Coordinates of C-alpha atoms in Angstrom, one line a residue:
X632 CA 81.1 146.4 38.6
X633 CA 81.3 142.9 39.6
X634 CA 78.4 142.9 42.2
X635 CA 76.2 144.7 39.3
X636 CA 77.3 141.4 36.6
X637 CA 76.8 139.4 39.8
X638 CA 72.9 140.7 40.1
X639 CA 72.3 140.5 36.6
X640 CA 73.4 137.0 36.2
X641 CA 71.3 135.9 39.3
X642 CA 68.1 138.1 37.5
X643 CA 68.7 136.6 34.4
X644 CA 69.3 133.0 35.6
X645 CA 66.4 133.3 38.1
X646 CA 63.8 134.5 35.2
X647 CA 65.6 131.5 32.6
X648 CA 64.5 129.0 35.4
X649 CA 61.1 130.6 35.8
X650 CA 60.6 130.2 31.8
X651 CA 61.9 127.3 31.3
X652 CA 59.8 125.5 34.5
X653 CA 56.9 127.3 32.7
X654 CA 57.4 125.8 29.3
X655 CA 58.2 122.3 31.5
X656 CA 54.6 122.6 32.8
X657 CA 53.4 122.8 29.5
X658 CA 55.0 120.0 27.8
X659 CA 54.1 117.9 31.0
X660 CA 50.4 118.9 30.3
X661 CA 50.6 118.2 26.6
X662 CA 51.7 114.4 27.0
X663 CA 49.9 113.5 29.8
X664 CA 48.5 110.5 27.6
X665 CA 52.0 109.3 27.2
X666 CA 53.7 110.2 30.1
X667 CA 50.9 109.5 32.7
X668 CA 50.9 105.7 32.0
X669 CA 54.7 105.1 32.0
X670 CA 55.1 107.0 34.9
X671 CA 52.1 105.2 36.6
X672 CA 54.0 101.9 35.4
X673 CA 57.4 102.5 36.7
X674 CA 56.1 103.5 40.5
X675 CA 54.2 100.4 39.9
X676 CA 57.4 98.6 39.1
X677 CA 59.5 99.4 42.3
X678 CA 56.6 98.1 44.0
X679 CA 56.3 94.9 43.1
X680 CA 60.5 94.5 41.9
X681 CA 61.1 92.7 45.5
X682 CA 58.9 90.2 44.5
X683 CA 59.9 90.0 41.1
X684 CA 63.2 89.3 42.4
X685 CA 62.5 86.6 44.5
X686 CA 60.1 85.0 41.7
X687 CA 63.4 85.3 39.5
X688 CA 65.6 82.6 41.7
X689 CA 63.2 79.7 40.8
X690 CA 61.7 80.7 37.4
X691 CA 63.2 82.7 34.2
X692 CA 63.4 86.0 34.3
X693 CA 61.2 86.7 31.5
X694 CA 58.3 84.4 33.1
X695 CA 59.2 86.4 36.3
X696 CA 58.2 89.8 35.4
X697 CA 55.0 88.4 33.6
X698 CA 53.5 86.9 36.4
X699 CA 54.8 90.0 38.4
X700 CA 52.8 92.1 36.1
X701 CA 50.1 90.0 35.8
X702 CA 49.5 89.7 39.6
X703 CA 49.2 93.5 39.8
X704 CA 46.7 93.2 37.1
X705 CA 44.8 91.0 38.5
X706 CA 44.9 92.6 41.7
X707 CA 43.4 95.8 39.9
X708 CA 41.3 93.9 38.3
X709 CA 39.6 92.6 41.4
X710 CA 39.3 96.0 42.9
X711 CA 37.6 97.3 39.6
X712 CA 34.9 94.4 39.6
X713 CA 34.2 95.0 43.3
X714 CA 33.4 98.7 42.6
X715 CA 31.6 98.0 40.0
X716 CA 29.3 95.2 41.5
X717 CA 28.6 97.6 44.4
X718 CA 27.3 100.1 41.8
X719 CA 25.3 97.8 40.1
X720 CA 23.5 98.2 43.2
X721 CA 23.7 101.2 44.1
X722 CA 21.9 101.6 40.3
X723 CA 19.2 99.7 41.1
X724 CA 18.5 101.1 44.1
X725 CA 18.3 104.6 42.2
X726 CA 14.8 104.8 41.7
X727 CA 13.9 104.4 45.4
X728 CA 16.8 106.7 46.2
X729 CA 16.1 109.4 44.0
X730 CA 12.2 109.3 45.3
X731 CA 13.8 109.6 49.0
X732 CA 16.1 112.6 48.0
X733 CA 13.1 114.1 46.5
X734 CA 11.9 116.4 49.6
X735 CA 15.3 116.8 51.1
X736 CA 16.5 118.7 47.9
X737 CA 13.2 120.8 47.7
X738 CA 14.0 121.3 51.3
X739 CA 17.2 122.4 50.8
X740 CA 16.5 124.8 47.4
X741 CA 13.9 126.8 50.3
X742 CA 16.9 127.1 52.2
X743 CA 18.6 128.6 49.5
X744 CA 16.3 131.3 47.9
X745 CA 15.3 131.9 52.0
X746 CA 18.3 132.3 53.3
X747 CA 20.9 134.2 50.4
X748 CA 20.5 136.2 47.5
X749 CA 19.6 133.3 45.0
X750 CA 16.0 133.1 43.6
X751 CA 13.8 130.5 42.2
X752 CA 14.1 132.1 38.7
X753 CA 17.6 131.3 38.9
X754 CA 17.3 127.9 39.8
X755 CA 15.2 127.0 37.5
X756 CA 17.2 128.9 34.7
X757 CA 19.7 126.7 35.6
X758 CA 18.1 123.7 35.5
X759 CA 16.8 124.7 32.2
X760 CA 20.3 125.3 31.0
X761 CA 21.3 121.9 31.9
X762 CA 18.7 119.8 30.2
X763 CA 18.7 121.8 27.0
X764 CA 22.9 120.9 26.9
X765 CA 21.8 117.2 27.9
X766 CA 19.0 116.9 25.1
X767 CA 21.2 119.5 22.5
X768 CA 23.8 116.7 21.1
X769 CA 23.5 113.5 22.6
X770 CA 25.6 111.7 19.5
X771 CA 27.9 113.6 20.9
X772 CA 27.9 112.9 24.3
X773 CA 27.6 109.0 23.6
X774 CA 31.1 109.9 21.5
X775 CA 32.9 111.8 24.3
X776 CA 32.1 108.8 26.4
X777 CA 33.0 106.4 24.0
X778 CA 36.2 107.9 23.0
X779 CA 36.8 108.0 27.1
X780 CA 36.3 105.0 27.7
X781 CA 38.1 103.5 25.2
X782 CA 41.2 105.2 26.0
X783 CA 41.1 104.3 29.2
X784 CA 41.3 101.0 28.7
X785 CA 44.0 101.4 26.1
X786 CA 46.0 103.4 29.0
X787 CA 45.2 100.9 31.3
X788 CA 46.4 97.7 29.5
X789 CA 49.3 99.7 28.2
X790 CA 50.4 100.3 31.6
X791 CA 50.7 96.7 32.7
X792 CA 53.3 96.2 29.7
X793 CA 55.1 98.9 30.5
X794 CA 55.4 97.1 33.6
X795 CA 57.0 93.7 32.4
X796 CA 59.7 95.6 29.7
X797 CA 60.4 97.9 32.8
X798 CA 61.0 94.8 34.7
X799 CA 62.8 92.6 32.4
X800 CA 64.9 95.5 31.3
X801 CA 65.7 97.1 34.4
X802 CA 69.5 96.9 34.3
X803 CA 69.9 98.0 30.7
X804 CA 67.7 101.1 31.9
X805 CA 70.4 101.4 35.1
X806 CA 73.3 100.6 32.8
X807 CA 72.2 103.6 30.8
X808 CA 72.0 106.1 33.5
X809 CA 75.4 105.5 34.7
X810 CA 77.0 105.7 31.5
X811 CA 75.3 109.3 31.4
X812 CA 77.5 110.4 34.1
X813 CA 81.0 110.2 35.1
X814 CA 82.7 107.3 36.0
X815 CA 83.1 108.0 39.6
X816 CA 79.6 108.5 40.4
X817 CA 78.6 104.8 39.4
X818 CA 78.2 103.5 43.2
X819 CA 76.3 106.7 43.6
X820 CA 74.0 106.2 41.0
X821 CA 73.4 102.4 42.2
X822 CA 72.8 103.7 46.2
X823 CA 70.3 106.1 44.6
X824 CA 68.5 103.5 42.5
X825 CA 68.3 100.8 45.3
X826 CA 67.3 103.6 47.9
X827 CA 64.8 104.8 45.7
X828 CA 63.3 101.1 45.1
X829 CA 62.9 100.6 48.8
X830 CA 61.3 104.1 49.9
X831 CA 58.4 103.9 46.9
X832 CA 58.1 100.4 47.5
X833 CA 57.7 99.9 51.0
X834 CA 55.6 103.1 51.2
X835 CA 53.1 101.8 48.4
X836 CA 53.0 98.4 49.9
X837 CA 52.1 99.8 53.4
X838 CA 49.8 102.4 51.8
X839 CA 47.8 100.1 50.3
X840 CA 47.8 97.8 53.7
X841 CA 46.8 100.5 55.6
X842 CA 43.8 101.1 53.2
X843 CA 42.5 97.4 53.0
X844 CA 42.3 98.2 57.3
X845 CA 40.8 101.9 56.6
X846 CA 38.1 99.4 54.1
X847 CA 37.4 97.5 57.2
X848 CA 37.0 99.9 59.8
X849 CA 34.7 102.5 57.1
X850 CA 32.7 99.1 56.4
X851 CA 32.1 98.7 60.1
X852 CA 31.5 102.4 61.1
X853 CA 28.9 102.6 58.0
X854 CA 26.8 99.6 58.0
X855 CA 26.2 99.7 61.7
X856 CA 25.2 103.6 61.6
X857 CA 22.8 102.6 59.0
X858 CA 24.3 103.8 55.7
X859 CA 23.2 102.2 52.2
X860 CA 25.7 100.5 50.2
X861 CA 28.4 101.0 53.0
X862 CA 31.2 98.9 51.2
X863 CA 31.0 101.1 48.0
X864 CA 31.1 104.2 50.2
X865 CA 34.0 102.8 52.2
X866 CA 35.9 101.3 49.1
X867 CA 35.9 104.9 47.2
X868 CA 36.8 106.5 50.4
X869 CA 39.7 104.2 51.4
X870 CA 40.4 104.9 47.5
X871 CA 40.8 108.6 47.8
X872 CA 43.2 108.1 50.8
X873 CA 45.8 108.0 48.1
X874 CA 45.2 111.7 47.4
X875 CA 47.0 113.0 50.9
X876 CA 44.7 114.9 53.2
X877 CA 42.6 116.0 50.7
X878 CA 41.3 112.3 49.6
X879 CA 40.0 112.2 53.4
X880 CA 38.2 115.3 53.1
X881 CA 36.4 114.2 50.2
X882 CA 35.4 110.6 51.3
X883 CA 33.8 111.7 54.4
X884 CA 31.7 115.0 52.7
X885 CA 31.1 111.9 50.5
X886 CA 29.8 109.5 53.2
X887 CA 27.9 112.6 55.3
X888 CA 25.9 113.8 51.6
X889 CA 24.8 110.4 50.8
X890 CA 23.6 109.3 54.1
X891 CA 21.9 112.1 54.6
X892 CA 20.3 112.3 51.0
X893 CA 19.5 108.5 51.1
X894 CA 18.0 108.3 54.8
X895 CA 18.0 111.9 56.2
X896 CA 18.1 110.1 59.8
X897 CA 20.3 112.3 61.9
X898 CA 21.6 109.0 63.7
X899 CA 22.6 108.2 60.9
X900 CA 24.9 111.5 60.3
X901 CA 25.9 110.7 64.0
X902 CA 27.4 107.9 63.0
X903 CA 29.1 108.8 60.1
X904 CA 30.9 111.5 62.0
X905 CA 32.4 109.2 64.4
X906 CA 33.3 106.3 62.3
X907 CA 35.5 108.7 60.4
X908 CA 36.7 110.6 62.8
X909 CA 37.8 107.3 64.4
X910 CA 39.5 106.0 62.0
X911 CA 41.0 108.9 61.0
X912 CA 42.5 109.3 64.8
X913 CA 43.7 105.8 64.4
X914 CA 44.7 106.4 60.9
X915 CA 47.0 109.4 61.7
X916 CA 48.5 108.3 65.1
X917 CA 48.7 104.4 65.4
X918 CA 48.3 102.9 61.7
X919 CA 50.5 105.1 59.5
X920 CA 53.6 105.4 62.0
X921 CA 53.9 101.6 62.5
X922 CA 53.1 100.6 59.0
X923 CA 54.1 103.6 57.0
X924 CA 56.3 105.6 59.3
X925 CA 59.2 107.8 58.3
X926 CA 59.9 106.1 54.4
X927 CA 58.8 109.3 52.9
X928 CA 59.8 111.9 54.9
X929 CA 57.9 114.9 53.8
X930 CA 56.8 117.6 54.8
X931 CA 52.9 118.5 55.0
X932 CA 52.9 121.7 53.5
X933 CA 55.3 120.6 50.5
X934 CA 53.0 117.3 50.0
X935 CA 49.3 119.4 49.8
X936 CA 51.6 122.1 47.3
X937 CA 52.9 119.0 45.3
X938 CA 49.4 117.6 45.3
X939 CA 47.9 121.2 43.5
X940 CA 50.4 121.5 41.4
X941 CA 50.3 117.8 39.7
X942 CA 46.3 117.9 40.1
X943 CA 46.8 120.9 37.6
X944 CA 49.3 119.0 35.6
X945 CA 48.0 115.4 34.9
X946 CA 44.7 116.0 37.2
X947 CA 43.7 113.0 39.5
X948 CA 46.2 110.7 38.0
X949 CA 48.6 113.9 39.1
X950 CA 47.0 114.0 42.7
X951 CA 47.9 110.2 43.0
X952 CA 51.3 110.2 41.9
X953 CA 52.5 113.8 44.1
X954 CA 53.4 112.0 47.2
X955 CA 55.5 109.0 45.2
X956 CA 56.8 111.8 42.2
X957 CA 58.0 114.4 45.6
X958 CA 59.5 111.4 47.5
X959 CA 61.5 110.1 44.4
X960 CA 62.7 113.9 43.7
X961 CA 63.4 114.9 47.2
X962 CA 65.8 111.1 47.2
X963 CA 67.9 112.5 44.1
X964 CA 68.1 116.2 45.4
X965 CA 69.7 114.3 48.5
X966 CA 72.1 112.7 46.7
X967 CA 72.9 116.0 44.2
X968 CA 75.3 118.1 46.6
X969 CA 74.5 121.4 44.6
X970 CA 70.5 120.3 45.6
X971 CA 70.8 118.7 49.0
X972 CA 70.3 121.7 50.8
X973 CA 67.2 122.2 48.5
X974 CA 66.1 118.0 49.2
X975 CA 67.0 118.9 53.5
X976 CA 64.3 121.6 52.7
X977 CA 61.6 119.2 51.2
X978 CA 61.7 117.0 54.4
X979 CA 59.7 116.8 57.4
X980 CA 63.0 117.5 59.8
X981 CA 63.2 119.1 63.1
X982 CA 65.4 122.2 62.7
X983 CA 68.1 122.6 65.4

């Protein structure tokens, strides 16, 4: 009798969990546009709180976390205006690009209707498809855009403030948490907090090091192998490093369609090949174990799961934030005693 209430409380406590994680998904999709930002904010935070704190012993506090925020948003800022120079060009370059792409792509739809079941009708019936939707309601198109763009900017702003009252009220925020718990568990608590500042932090910081080197190397690799606009190609591709293995994947199908579209020199594919492949090798066994090396102790298969499920969550923002949202969960689990053994299993350890 008491093995049967035993099974029943473990099915009925195993298909609460499943509901309730269900219903958590939800609500995590639903307010994305709130969450998203102050999340965003508070990894931002821990990254730049060790030099908010040192600002802090010659200046006021409050003047302290503005110009901490502030030099993040400048620094953002700087990276925005780059990208968007380089695609000022890469714009007016379109009409002499699109005239080389021309016979590659005709080349490529023979392939197609040559070598698989696809025909020409079909094609075309989807090309057809896709300028009537273009031509059908382009009020509402310029309002979708609009509307996009305008809330991206909100989001982003918004995020830079969250940033200074995260900041300047960081120990009210820590004096909250420990009051939610028992007494005995304040040095706990504290451990936690300051553990979790120095794993995000020093992982973000070298992160973002080890892609001003990955800009560097992609810059070099690119230009000399020939490839147009090289620095935009390199700075998007040293971007999408942030989305764990599959960010690399991207940036070089990225790098190998548009030097082949643009020049459709085969040296040029050569070259693109190696430079990546380079600095990936380089990447992946000299850069990220000196300058990233164990702070987030993960393990592969857990980061590309966390990286689908969050991509399905809060999409790329989602993708982005899985390594930094996993390493800050696994942290707590390890200091939960009823979820260590659930935080041991989240790490990248060798198993005696």
């Amino acid at each position: 009798m008491n093995i049967k209430n035993e099974v029943y409380y473990k099915i009925i406590s195993g298909s609460l969990l499943i509901i309730g994680g269900y219903f958590l998904i939800l609500g995590l999709i639903k307010v994305k546009a709130f969450l998203a930002p102050l999340v965003i904010a508070g990894i931002l935070s821990l990254v730049i709180y060790p030099l908010c704190k040192k600002i802090e012993k010659k200046l006021f506090k409050s003047l302290a976390c503005v110009l901490s925020a502030l030099l993040l948003f400048i620094l953002s800022l700087g990276v925005v205006l780059i990208v968007y120079y380089q695609l000022q060009g890469f714009i007016e370059e379109w009409p002499s690009i699109k005239e080389n792409m021309a016979p590659k792509i005709e080349s490529l739809k023979a392939f197609i209707i040559a070598e698989t079941p696809i025909t020409s009708k079909d094609i075309s019936n989807q090309s057809l498809s896709k300028i009537g939707s273009q031509i059908k309601k382009p009020t509402d198109k310029i309002f979708v855009f609009l509307t996009s763009t305008g809330s991206f900017i909100g989001s982003y702003l918004l995020v830079f403030i969250y940033i200074f009252f995260l900041l300047r009220y960081r120990k009210r925020f820590l004096q909250f948490l420990i009051k939610l718990f028992p007494a005995r568990h304040k040095k706990e608590i504290e451990h936690t907090a300051n553990q979790l500042t120095k794993v995000i932090s020093e992982y973000l910081v070298g992160k973002l090091f080890l892609m001003g080197i990955l800009v560097i190397l992609y810059s070099v690799g690119l230009g000399i192998s020939g490839v147009d606009n090289f620095i935009l190609i390199s700075l998007i591709a040293s971007l999408l490093t942030l989305i764990p293995y599959i960010g690399n994947v991207i940036g070089f199908c990225l790098a190998f369609g548009y030097g082949y579209l643009v020049s459709g020199e085969v040296s040029v594919l050569i070259g693109v090949v190696i430079t990546f492949t380079l600095s990936q090798f380089l990447e992946s066994y000299v850069l990220q174990p000196y300058v990233i090396g164990g702070r987030v102790n993960l393990h592969p298969f857990l980061v590309i799961l966390m990286v689908i499920v969050w991509s399905a969550i809060w999409g790329i923002a989602g993708m982005i934030l899985a390594v930094p949202l996993t390493a800050i969960l696994t942290t707590i689990m390890l200091h939960i005693p009823k979820l260590k053994i659930v935080g041991e299993l989240f790490q990248n350890k060798p198993i005696d």
